[in-house]
């Protein structure tokens, strides 16, 4: 079955564990990566169906990673769910201009994450 692989780029172990537990229980395969500097190469190698990307990462910001993903033809339409602890509208607007699929502020509920992941992958498979 395709459409069930998530790459989580997040540096907080408790969030990695929570999201991994939640999505694995729902039938997803979750790979986690916690530095920004090589995140684009990891996405290219992993070929996930969806990326969950933290805004603030060591090495490179989630915003820069998002822009780089959108500049690569093969990853331009990859669904990206961005997580941030700072929910300012400025960050949201910047992420939307950079091509984010959905934006979520921490703390978030399990239901929010699950719904977003399911929706984004379903939308992508219809395109």
Coordinates of C-alpha atoms in Angstrom, one line a residue:
X1 CA 0.0 0.0 0.0
X2 CA 1.4 3.4 -0.9
X3 CA 0.8 6.7 0.7
X4 CA 1.7 5.7 4.2
X5 CA 5.2 6.9 4.7
X6 CA 5.9 10.0 6.8
X7 CA 9.2 11.8 7.3
X8 CA 9.2 13.7 10.6
X9 CA 11.9 16.4 10.8
X10 CA 11.7 17.5 14.4
X11 CA 14.4 18.0 17.1
X12 CA 12.3 17.6 20.3
X13 CA 12.4 13.9 21.4
X14 CA 9.0 14.1 23.2
X15 CA 7.3 15.4 20.1
X16 CA 9.0 12.8 17.9
X17 CA 7.8 10.0 20.2
X18 CA 4.2 11.4 20.4
X19 CA 3.8 11.8 16.7
X20 CA 5.5 8.5 15.9
X21 CA 3.3 6.6 18.3
X22 CA 0.2 8.3 17.0
X23 CA 0.9 7.7 13.3
X24 CA 2.3 4.2 13.7
X25 CA -0.9 3.2 15.5
X26 CA -2.8 4.5 12.5
X27 CA -0.8 2.4 10.1
X28 CA 1.9 4.9 9.0
X29 CA 5.6 4.2 8.7
X30 CA 7.4 7.1 10.4
X31 CA 11.0 8.0 9.9
X32 CA 12.4 10.8 12.1
X33 CA 15.3 13.1 11.4
X34 CA 16.4 15.9 13.8
X35 CA 18.8 18.3 12.1
X36 CA 18.0 20.9 9.5
X37 CA 21.4 21.0 7.7
X38 CA 20.9 17.8 5.7
X39 CA 17.1 17.5 5.8
X40 CA 16.6 18.1 2.1
X41 CA 19.0 15.2 1.2
X42 CA 17.1 13.0 3.7
X43 CA 13.8 13.8 2.1
X44 CA 15.2 13.1 -1.4
X45 CA 16.6 9.7 -0.1
X46 CA 13.5 8.7 1.9
X47 CA 10.9 9.6 -0.7
X48 CA 8.1 10.0 1.9
X49 CA 4.4 10.6 1.0
X50 CA 4.4 13.5 3.5
X51 CA 6.8 15.6 5.5
X52 CA 6.1 16.9 9.0
X53 CA 8.6 19.8 9.4
X54 CA 9.4 21.7 12.5
X55 CA 10.0 25.5 11.9
X56 CA 13.0 25.8 14.3
X57 CA 15.7 23.2 13.8
X58 CA 19.4 23.0 14.5
X59 CA 21.5 23.7 11.3
X60 CA 18.8 25.1 9.1
X61 CA 15.3 26.5 9.6
X62 CA 12.2 24.7 8.5
X63 CA 11.4 27.7 6.3
X64 CA 14.6 27.3 4.4
X65 CA 14.1 23.6 4.1
X66 CA 10.6 24.2 2.8
X67 CA 11.8 26.7 0.1
X68 CA 14.5 24.2 -1.0
X69 CA 12.0 21.4 -1.3
X70 CA 9.7 23.6 -3.4
X71 CA 12.6 24.5 -5.7
X72 CA 13.2 20.8 -6.5
X73 CA 10.9 19.7 -9.3
X74 CA 10.4 16.2 -8.0
X75 CA 9.5 17.5 -4.5
X76 CA 7.5 20.6 -5.5
X77 CA 4.1 19.0 -4.8
X78 CA 5.2 16.9 -1.7
X79 CA 2.7 17.6 1.1
X80 CA 4.4 19.4 4.0
X81 CA 2.8 20.0 7.4
X82 CA 4.8 22.6 9.3
X83 CA 4.9 22.7 13.1
X84 CA 5.8 25.7 15.1
X85 CA 5.9 26.8 18.7
X86 CA 5.5 30.4 17.4
X87 CA 2.1 30.8 15.9
X88 CA 2.5 34.3 14.8
X89 CA 0.5 35.2 11.6
X90 CA 3.8 36.5 10.2
X91 CA 5.3 33.0 10.3
X92 CA 2.1 31.5 8.9
X93 CA 2.1 34.0 6.0
X94 CA 5.8 33.3 5.3
X95 CA 5.2 29.6 5.3
X96 CA 2.2 29.9 2.9
X97 CA 4.3 32.0 0.5
X98 CA 7.0 29.4 0.6
X99 CA 4.5 26.7 -0.3
X100 CA 3.5 24.9 2.9
X101 CA 0.6 22.6 2.6
X102 CA -0.7 23.1 6.2
X103 CA 0.6 25.0 9.3
X104 CA 0.0 23.8 12.8
X105 CA 1.0 25.5 16.1
X106 CA 2.3 23.6 19.1
X107 CA 0.9 22.3 21.3
X108 CA -1.5 20.5 19.0
X109 CA -3.9 17.7 19.6
X110 CA -3.5 14.1 18.3
X111 CA -6.7 14.5 16.4
X112 CA -5.4 17.6 14.6
X113 CA -2.2 15.8 13.5
X114 CA -4.0 12.7 12.4
X115 CA -6.6 14.6 10.4
X116 CA -4.0 16.8 8.8
X117 CA -1.8 13.9 7.7
X118 CA -4.8 11.9 6.3
X119 CA -6.2 15.0 4.5
X120 CA -2.9 16.1 3.0
X121 CA -2.0 12.6 1.7
X122 CA -5.5 12.1 0.3
X123 CA -5.3 15.5 -1.5
X124 CA -1.9 14.7 -2.9
X125 CA -3.0 11.3 -4.3
X126 CA -5.9 13.0 -6.1
X127 CA -3.6 15.4 -7.9

